[in-house]
Coordinates of C-alpha atoms in Angstrom, one line a residue:
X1 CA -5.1 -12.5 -26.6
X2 CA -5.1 -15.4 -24.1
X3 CA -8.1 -15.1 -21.2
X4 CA -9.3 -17.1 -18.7
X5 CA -10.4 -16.5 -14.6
X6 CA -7.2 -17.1 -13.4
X7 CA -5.2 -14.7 -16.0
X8 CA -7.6 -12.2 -15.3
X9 CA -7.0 -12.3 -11.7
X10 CA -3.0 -12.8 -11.9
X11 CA -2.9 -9.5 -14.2
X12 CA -5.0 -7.4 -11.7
X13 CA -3.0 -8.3 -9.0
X14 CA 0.4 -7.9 -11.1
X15 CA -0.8 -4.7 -11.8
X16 CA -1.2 -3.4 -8.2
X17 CA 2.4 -2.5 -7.2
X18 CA 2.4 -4.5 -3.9
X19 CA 6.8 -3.4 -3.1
X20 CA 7.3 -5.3 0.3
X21 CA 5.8 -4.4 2.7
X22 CA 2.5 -2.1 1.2
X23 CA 0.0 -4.9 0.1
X24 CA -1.5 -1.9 -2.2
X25 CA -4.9 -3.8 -1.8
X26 CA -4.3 -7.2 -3.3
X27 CA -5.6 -9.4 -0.2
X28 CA -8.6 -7.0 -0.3
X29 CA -9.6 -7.9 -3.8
X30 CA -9.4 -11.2 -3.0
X31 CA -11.5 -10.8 0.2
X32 CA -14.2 -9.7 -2.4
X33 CA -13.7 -12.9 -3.7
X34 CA -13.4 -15.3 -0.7
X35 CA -15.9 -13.8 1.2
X36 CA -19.1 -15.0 -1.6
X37 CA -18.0 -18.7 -1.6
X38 CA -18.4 -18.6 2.6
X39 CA -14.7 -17.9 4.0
X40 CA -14.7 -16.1 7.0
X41 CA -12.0 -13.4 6.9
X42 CA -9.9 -11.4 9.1
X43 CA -6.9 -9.1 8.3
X44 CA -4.6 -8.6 10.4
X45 CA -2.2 -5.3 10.2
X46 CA 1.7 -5.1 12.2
X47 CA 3.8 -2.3 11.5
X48 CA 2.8 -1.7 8.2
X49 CA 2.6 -5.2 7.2
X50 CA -0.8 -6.4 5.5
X51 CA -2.2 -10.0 6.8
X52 CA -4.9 -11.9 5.9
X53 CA -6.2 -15.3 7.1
X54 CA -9.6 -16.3 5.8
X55 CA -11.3 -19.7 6.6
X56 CA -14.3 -21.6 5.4
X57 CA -15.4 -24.5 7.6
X58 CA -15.0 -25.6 11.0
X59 CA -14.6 -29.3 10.7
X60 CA -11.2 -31.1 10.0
X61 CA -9.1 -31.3 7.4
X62 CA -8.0 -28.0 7.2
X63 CA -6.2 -27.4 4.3
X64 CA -4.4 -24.4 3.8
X65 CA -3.2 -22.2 1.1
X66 CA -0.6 -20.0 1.8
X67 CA 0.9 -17.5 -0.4
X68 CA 2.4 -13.5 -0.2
X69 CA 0.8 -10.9 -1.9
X70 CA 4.4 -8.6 -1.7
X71 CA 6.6 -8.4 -4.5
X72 CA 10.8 -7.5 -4.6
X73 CA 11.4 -3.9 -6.0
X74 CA 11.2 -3.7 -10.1
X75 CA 14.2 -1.9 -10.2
X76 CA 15.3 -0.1 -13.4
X77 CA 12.3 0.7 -14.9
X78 CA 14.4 1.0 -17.9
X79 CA 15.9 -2.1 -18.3
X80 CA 12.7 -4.0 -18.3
X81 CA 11.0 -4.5 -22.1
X82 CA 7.1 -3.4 -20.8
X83 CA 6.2 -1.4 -17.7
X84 CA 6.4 -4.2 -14.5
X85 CA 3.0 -3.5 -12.9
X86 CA 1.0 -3.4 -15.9
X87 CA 0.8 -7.2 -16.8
X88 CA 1.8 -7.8 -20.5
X89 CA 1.3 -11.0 -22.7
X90 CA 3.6 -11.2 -25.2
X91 CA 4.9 -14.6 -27.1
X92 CA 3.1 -16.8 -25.4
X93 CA 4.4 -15.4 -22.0
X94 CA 2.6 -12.9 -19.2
X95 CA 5.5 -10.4 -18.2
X96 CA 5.1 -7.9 -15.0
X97 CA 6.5 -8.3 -11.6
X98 CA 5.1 -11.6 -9.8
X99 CA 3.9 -13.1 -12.3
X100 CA 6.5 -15.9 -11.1
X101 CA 6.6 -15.1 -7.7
X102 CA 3.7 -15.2 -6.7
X103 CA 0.9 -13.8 -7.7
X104 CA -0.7 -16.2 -10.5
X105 CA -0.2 -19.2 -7.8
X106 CA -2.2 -16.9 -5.6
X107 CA -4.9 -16.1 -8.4
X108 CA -5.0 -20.1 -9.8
X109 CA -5.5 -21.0 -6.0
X110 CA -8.7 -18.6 -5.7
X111 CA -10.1 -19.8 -8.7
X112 CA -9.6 -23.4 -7.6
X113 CA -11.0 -22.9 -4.7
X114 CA -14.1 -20.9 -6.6
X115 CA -14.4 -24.2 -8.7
X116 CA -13.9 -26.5 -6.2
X117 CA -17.1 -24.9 -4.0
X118 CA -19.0 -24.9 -7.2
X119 CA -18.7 -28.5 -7.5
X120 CA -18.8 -29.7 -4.2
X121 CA -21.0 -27.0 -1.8
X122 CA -21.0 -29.4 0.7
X123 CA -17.3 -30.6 0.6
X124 CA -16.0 -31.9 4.1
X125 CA -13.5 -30.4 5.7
X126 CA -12.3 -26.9 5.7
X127 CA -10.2 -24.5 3.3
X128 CA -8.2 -21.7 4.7
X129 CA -6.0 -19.1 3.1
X130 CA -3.5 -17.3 5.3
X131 CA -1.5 -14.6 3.7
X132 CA 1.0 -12.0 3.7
X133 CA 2.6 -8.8 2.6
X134 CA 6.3 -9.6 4.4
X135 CA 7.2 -12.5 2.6
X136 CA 9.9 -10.9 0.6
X137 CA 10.8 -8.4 3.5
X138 CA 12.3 -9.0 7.0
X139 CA 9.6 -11.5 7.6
X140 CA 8.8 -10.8 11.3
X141 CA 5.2 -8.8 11.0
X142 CA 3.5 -11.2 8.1
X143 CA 2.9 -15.2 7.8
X144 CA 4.5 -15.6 12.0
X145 CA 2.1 -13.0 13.6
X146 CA -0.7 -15.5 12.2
X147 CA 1.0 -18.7 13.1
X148 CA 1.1 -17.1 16.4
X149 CA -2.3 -16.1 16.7
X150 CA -4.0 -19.5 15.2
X151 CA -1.7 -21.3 18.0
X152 CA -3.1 -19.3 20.8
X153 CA -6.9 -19.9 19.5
X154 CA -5.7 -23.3 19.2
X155 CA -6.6 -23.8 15.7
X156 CA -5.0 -26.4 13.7
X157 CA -4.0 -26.5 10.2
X158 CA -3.2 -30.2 8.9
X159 CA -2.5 -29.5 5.6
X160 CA -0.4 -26.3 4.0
X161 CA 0.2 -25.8 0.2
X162 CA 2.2 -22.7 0.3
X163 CA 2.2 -21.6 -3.9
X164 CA 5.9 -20.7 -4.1
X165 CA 7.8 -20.8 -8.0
X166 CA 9.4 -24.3 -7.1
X167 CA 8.8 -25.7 -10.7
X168 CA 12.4 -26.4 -12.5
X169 CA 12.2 -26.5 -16.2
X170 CA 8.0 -27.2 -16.2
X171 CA 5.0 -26.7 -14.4
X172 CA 4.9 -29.9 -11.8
X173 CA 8.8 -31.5 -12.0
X174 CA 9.7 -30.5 -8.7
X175 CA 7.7 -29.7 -5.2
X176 CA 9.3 -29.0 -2.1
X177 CA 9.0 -31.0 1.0
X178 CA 11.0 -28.8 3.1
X179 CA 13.6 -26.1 2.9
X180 CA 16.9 -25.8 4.9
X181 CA 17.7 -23.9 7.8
X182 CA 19.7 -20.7 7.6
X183 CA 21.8 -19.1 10.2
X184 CA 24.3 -16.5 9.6
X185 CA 27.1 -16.0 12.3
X186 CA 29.4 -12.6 12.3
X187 CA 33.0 -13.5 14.1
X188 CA 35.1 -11.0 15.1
X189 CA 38.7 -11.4 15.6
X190 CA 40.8 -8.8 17.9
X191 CA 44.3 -7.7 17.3
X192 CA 46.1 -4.6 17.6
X193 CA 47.2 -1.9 15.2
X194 CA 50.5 -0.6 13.9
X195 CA 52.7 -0.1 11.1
X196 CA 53.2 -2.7 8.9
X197 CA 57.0 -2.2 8.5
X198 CA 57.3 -3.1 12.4
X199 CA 54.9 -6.5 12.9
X200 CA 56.6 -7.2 16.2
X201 CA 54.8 -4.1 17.7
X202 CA 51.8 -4.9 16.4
X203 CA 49.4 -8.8 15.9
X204 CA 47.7 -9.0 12.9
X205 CA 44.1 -10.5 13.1
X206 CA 43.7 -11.3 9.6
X207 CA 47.0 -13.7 10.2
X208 CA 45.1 -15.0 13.5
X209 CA 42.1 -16.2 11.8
X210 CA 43.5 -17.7 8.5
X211 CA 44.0 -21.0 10.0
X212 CA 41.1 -21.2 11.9
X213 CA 39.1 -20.0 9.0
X214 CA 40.9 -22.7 7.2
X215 CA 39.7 -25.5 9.8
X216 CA 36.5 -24.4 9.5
X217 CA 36.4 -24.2 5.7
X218 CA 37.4 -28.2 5.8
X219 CA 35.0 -29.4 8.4
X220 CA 31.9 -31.4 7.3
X221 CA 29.1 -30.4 9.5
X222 CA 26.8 -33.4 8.4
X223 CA 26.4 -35.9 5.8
X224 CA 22.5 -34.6 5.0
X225 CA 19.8 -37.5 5.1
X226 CA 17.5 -38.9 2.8
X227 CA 15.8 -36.0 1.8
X228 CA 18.7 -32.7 2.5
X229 CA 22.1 -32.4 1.0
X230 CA 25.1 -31.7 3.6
X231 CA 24.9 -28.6 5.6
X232 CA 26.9 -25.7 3.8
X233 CA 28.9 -23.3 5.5
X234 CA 30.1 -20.7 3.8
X235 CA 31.5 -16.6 4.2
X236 CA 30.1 -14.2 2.4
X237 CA 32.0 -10.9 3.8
X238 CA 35.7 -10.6 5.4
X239 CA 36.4 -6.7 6.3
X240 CA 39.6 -5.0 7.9
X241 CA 42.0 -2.5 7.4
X242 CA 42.3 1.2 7.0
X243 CA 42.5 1.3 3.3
X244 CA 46.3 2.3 3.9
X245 CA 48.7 -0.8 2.6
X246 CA 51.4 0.4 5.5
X247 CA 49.0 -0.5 8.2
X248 CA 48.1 -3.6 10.4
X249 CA 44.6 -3.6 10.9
X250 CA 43.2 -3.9 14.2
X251 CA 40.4 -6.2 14.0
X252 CA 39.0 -8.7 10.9
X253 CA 35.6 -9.2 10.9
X254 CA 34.0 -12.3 9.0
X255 CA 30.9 -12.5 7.7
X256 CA 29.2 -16.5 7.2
X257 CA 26.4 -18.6 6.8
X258 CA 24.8 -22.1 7.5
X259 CA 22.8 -23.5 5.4
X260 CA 22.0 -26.6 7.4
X261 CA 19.7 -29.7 7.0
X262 CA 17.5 -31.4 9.6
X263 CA 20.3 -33.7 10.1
X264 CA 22.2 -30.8 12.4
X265 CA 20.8 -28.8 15.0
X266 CA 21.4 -25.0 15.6
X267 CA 22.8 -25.4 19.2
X268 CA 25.5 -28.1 17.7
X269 CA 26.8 -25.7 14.8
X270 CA 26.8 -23.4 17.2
X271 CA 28.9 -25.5 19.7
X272 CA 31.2 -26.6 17.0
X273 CA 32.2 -22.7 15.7
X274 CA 32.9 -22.1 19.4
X275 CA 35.1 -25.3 19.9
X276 CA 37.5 -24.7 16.6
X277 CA 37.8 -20.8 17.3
X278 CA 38.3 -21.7 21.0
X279 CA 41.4 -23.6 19.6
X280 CA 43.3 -20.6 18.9
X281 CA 45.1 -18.0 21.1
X282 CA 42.5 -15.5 19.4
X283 CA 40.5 -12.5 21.4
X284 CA 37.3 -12.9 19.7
X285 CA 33.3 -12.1 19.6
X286 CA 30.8 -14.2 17.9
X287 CA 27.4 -12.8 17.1
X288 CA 24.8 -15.7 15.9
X289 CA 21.1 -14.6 13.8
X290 CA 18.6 -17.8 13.1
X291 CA 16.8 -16.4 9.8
X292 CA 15.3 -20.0 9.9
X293 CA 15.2 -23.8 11.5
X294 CA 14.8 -26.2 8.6
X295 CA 11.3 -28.4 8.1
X296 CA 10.8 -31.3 6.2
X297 CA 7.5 -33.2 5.4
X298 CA 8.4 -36.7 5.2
X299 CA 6.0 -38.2 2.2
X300 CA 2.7 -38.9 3.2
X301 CA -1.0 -37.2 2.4
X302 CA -0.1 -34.2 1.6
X303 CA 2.9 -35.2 -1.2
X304 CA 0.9 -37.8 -2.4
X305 CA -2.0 -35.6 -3.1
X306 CA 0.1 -33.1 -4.7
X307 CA 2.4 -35.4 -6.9
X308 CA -1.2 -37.1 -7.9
X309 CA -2.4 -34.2 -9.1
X310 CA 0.6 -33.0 -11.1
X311 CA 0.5 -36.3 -12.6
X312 CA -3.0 -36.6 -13.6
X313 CA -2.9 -32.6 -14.9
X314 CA 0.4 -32.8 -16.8
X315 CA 1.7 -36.6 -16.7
X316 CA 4.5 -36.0 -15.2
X317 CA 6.4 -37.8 -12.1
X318 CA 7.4 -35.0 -9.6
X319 CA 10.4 -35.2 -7.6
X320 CA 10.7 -34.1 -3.8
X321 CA 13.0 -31.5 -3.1
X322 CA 14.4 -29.4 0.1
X323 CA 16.7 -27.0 -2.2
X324 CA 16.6 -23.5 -2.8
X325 CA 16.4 -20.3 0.2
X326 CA 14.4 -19.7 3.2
X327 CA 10.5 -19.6 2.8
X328 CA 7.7 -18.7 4.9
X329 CA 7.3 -22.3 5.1
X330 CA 9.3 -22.1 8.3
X331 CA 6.5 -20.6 10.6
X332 CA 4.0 -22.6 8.9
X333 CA 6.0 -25.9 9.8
X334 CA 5.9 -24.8 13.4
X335 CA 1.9 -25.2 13.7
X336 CA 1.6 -27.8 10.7
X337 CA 2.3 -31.7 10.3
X338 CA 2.5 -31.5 6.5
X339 CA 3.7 -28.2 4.8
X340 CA 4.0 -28.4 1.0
X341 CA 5.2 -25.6 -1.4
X342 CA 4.3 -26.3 -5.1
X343 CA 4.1 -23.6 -7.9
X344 CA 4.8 -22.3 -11.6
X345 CA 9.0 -22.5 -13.0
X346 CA 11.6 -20.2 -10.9
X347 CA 13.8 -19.2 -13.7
X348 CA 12.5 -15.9 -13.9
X349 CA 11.7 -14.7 -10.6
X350 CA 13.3 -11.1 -9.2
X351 CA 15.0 -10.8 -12.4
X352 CA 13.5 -8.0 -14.8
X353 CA 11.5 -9.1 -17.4
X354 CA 9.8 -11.5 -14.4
X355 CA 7.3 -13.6 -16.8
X356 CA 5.4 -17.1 -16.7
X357 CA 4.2 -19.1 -19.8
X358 CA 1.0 -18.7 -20.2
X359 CA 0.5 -22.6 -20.9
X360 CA 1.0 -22.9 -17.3
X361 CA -1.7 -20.8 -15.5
X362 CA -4.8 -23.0 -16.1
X363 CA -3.3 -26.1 -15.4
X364 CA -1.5 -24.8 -11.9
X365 CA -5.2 -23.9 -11.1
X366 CA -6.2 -27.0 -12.3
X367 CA -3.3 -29.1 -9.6
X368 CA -4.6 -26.8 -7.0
X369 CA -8.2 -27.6 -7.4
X370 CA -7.5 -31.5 -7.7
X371 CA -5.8 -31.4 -4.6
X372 CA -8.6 -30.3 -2.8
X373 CA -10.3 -33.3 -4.5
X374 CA -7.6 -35.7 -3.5
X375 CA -7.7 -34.3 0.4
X376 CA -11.7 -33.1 1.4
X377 CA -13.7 -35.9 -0.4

C-alpha cells in the first residue's frame, strides 16, 4: 500500500465527514500541525461556519494558501464502490469524498510548507493559510468574513494560491488565473388569466416574453479579451401555468444567468436587460443576485512561479485558464494583486466514487513547496 506524509494527511482528513458547513475538526488537526513550524493561528466561527487563518511571519511577501476544508454531500451511500469518508486506495487511485476537491491539495500544501520550514528556517517573507468550511455552501460566513477582517487590520496578502481541482487530463496542464463572474437575474412577466378558448379576454404572458426572450437570446454581450471567452447568458427555469391545458396563465416567470468576463461590468448587463425588456408593451419585475464579480491575474510573479514549478516537477507547459464556476477566489481577489488557483485533475469531483491518482499527491506537494522556493528566497 502506497504511503507518504501527504497521503497520510489527505486520508485523515477524507475520513472526517466535513458536509458543508460542519468542519468536523479538520482545520483543527491542521492547527496541530501549523502551530509547531511557528504560524500563528486564529479560528474564526459565523453561524456555524468554521474559519481558520493562520500566519507565520510579519515581513512581506505574504503568500497565501487558501483552501476549504467542507465537502458536497456523498449522497447514495449505495451507489458508491467503498464507504466515502473512509479513504480507500484501490488501483492506483485514493477514493473517498474530497479527495479531488480538496482535501489532498490542502494536506500536499501543509506538508510543503512543513518541508519548506525545514529547509529554510529563516526563509523571508511570510506564509499564511486562510481557510474555510463554506466553500461548497452559500459562501457568505467562510473565506469573505476573513477577507473582511484582514482588510480592516490592514493586512496585506500579495500572493494567493488557492488549491482548487483545476488540473484537466494531468497534474499541472492547466491553472487558473481568474474565474468569471456570475449573476443570475429572475424576470417576471405580468398578464392576466382566463380560458384559453376565449384569448381576447385574457393576455398571455408567455406570448409577451417570447420575443423579447428571443432578442435577448441573440444579443452578444461582449467579445471576451485576451484571457475570458464571451459572456454567456443563458435560462435555466421558465414557469407558468396552472397545470390545466384550457387555461391562460397569469404570469411567466424566467429564470437566467450571466456568466460574464472582465470585459463587461455588472451595472451594463444590467442596463442592457432593462433596455430590451423596456422595448416591449410588457408589465414586468426584474430581481438581480451577484453570486460573484469576475477576477483575473494578468501573468506576472505569481503565474510564473506556478507554471515554473509545474514545469520543473512534471515537465509540462501549463496553460492559463479563467473557465469553469464561481470560486472563493472572488473575495480573495478583492484584498489580493495576484490570486492563483492550481490543484490535482477535476474529472472526478462531486461525482460518487470522488478519487485522485495516487501518482499525483507527492508531486502536487512537491509544486506547492517549489513555489514557495520560487517566491520567499
Amino acid at each position: 500500500m502506497t504511503t507518504s506524509k501527504t497521503l497520510a494527511l489527505a486520508e485523515k482528513l477524507i475520513a472526517l465527514s466535513s458536509v458543508t458547513p460542519d468542519d468536523k475538526g479538520c482545520q483543527q488537526h491542521l492547527i496541530d500541525r501549523l502551530t509547531p513550524l511557528g504560524f500563528v493561528c486564529t479560528t474564526i466561527a459565523c453561524n456555524g461556519v468554521t474559519n481558520l487563518w493562520a500566519r507565520k511571519g510579519a515581513s512581506a511577501p505574504l503568500l497565501v494558501f487558501a483552501g476549504h476544508t467542507d465537502v458536497v454531500p456523498a449522497g447514495a451511500l449505495g451507489d458508491w464502490q467503498s464507504p466515502p469518508f473512509i479513504p480507500q486506495q484501490r488501483a492506483g487511485k485514493l477514493y473517498g469524498r474530497g479527495a479531488a476537491d480538496m482535501k489532498t491539495s490542502i494536506a500536499a500544501m501543509v506538508v510543503a510548507c512543513e518541508e519548506f520550514i525545514a529547509q529554510r528556517p529563516q526563509h523571508p517573507g511570510s506564509i499564511g493559510f486562510l481557510l474555510t468550511s463554506d466553500e461548497e455552501g452559500p459562501a457568505t460566513d467562510g473565506t469573505v468574513i476573513v477577507c473582511n477582517m484582514l482588510k480592516e487590520r490592514g493586512e496585506q496578502i500579495d500572493y494567493c494560491l488557492i488549491g482548487e481541482p483545476t488540473s484537466a487530463h494531468t497534474l499541472g496542464d492547466m491553472i487558473k488565473n481568474g474565474r468569471r463572474g456570475s449573476m443570475s437575474g429572475k424576470l417576471t412577466i405580468k398578464g392576466v388569466q382566463g380560458h384559453i378558448a376565449y384569448p381576447q379576454l385574457a393576455k398571455n404572458p408567455i406570448h409577451l416574453a417570447a420575443p423579447l426572450l428571443s432578442e435577448l437570446v441573440a444579443q452578444q454581450w461582449d467579445a471576451g479579451n485576451e484571457y475570458y471567452l464571451p459572456t454567456s447568458w443563458q435560462m435555466s427555469n421558465i414557469q407558468a401555468g396552472t397545470g390545466a391545458s384550457n387555461v391562460i396563465p397569469g404570469e411567466v416567470v424566467i429564470d437566467f444567468n450571466f456568466r460574464f468576463s472582465s470585459a463587461s461590468t455588472v451595472a451594463g448587463l444590467q442596463e442592457r436587460v432593462h433596455a430590451i425588456v423596456d422595448k416591449y408593451d410588457v408589465e414586468y419585475s426584474l430581481k438581480w443576485t451577484v453570486n460573484g464579480r469576475p477576477f483575473l491575474t494578468p501573468r506576472g510573479p505569481l503565474s510564473d512561479a506556478v507554471a515554473c514549478a509545474i514545469f520543473e516537477e512534471t515537465g509540462i507547459e501549463t496553460e492559463l485558464s479563467t473557465t469553469g464556476g464561481t470560486s472563493d477566489g472572488r473575495f480573495i481577489a478583492q484584498i489580493c494583486p495576484q490570486v492563483i488557483e492550481f490543484g490535482p485533475p477535476n474529472a472526478s469531483i462531486h461525482k460518487v466514487d470522488e478519487h485522485i491518482e495516487l501518482r499525483f499527491i507527492d508531486p502536487l506537494k512537491n509544486i506547492y513547496r517549489r513555489t514557495l522556493e520560487n517566491l520567499l528566497r
